[in-house]
Amino acid sequence: MRIVADENIPLLDAFFAGFGEIRRLPGRSIDRAAVADADVLLVRSVTPVTREMLEGSPVRFVGTCTI
């Protein structure tokens, strides 16, 4: 599984490393190109997730670490 995640998510490896390959990016730079080959998208509140961003991508799960 290919996971694109905000690099500032705490304990990212502890929780998700066993599920697949993690690509860490600055939250503000996660865009359509970044998710073009991702199965999972993990974001914080700084990343706007829109229909346009996900349309045509293989992303099947979007999770947030916003509290």
PDB file of C-alpha atoms in Angstrom:
ATOM      1  CA  MET A   1       0.000   0.000   0.000  1.00  0.00           C
ATOM      2  CA  ARG A   2       1.294   3.468  -0.861  1.00  0.00           C
ATOM      3  CA  ILE A   3       0.729   6.074   1.834  1.00  0.00           C
ATOM      4  CA  VAL A   4       1.199   9.816   1.353  1.00  0.00           C
ATOM      5  CA  ALA A   5       1.375  11.616   4.686  1.00  0.00           C
ATOM      6  CA  ASP A   6       2.072  15.000   6.199  1.00  0.00           C
ATOM      7  CA  GLU A   7       5.625  14.849   7.519  1.00  0.00           C
ATOM      8  CA  ASN A   8       4.546  16.463  10.806  1.00  0.00           C
ATOM      9  CA  ILE A   9       2.159  13.714  11.894  1.00  0.00           C
ATOM     10  CA  PRO A  10       3.461  12.360  15.203  1.00  0.00           C
ATOM     11  CA  LEU A  11       4.220   8.634  15.470  1.00  0.00           C
ATOM     12  CA  LEU A  12       3.613   8.141  11.757  1.00  0.00           C
ATOM     13  CA  ASP A  13       5.984   5.186  11.500  1.00  0.00           C
ATOM     14  CA  ALA A  14       4.781   3.582  14.719  1.00  0.00           C
ATOM     15  CA  PHE A  15       1.205   3.433  13.489  1.00  0.00           C
ATOM     16  CA  PHE A  16       1.471   3.055   9.715  1.00  0.00           C
ATOM     17  CA  ALA A  17       4.851   1.577   8.693  1.00  0.00           C
ATOM     18  CA  GLY A  18       3.458  -1.955   8.843  1.00  0.00           C
ATOM     19  CA  PHE A  19       0.793  -1.136   6.263  1.00  0.00           C
ATOM     20  CA  GLY A  20       3.019  -0.053   3.402  1.00  0.00           C
ATOM     21  CA  GLU A  21       5.452   2.467   1.995  1.00  0.00           C
ATOM     22  CA  ILE A  22       5.146   5.935   3.538  1.00  0.00           C
ATOM     23  CA  ARG A  23       6.004   9.041   1.531  1.00  0.00           C
ATOM     24  CA  ARG A  24       6.338  12.047   3.835  1.00  0.00           C
ATOM     25  CA  LEU A  25       5.669  15.516   2.443  1.00  0.00           C
ATOM     26  CA  PRO A  26       5.155  18.988   3.867  1.00  0.00           C
ATOM     27  CA  GLY A  27       1.404  19.303   4.428  1.00  0.00           C
ATOM     28  CA  ARG A  28       1.101  22.489   2.406  1.00  0.00           C
ATOM     29  CA  SER A  29       2.712  20.859  -0.635  1.00  0.00           C
ATOM     30  CA  ILE A  30       0.452  17.803  -0.842  1.00  0.00           C
ATOM     31  CA  ASP A  31      -1.424  18.196  -4.107  1.00  0.00           C
ATOM     32  CA  ARG A  32      -2.961  16.241  -6.987  1.00  0.00           C
ATOM     33  CA  ALA A  33       0.445  15.131  -8.267  1.00  0.00           C
ATOM     34  CA  ALA A  34       1.437  13.882  -4.811  1.00  0.00           C
ATOM     35  CA  VAL A  35      -1.576  11.558  -4.590  1.00  0.00           C
ATOM     36  CA  ALA A  36      -1.455  10.346  -8.201  1.00  0.00           C
ATOM     37  CA  ASP A  37      -0.145   6.930  -7.103  1.00  0.00           C
ATOM     38  CA  ALA A  38      -1.286   6.841  -3.459  1.00  0.00           C
ATOM     39  CA  ASP A  39      -3.747   4.425  -1.880  1.00  0.00           C
ATOM     40  CA  VAL A  40      -3.968   6.308   1.426  1.00  0.00           C
ATOM     41  CA  LEU A  41      -3.731  10.007   2.264  1.00  0.00           C
ATOM     42  CA  LEU A  42      -2.986  11.106   5.840  1.00  0.00           C
ATOM     43  CA  VAL A  43      -3.253  14.836   6.453  1.00  0.00           C
ATOM     44  CA  ARG A  44      -3.463  17.533   9.096  1.00  0.00           C
ATOM     45  CA  SER A  45      -5.636  20.639   8.949  1.00  0.00           C
ATOM     46  CA  VAL A  46      -3.115  22.544   6.791  1.00  0.00           C
ATOM     47  CA  THR A  47      -3.877  20.363   3.752  1.00  0.00           C
ATOM     48  CA  PRO A  48      -7.063  21.159   1.847  1.00  0.00           C
ATOM     49  CA  VAL A  49      -8.515  17.931   0.450  1.00  0.00           C
ATOM     50  CA  THR A  50     -10.838  18.546  -2.481  1.00  0.00           C
ATOM     51  CA  ARG A  51     -12.690  16.555  -5.087  1.00  0.00           C
ATOM     52  CA  GLU A  52     -10.302  17.921  -7.712  1.00  0.00           C
ATOM     53  CA  MET A  53      -7.308  16.697  -5.722  1.00  0.00           C
ATOM     54  CA  LEU A  54      -8.615  13.134  -5.461  1.00  0.00           C
ATOM     55  CA  GLU A  55     -10.446  12.772  -8.781  1.00  0.00           C
ATOM     56  CA  GLY A  56      -8.805  10.067 -10.875  1.00  0.00           C
ATOM     57  CA  SER A  57      -6.396   9.048  -8.109  1.00  0.00           C
ATOM     58  CA  PRO A  58      -6.295   5.575  -6.564  1.00  0.00           C
ATOM     59  CA  VAL A  59      -6.797   7.043  -3.049  1.00  0.00           C
ATOM     60  CA  ARG A  60      -9.376   4.984  -1.149  1.00  0.00           C
ATOM     61  CA  PHE A  61      -8.863   6.314   2.370  1.00  0.00           C
ATOM     62  CA  VAL A  62      -8.263   9.824   3.706  1.00  0.00           C
ATOM     63  CA  GLY A  63      -7.428  10.179   7.374  1.00  0.00           C
ATOM     64  CA  THR A  64      -6.751  13.249   9.466  1.00  0.00           C
ATOM     65  CA  CYS A  65      -4.773  13.721  12.635  1.00  0.00           C
ATOM     66  CA  THR A  66      -6.503  16.970  13.448  1.00  0.00           C
ATOM     67  CA  ILE A  67      -7.638  17.276  17.035  1.00  0.00           C
TER      68      ILE A  67
END
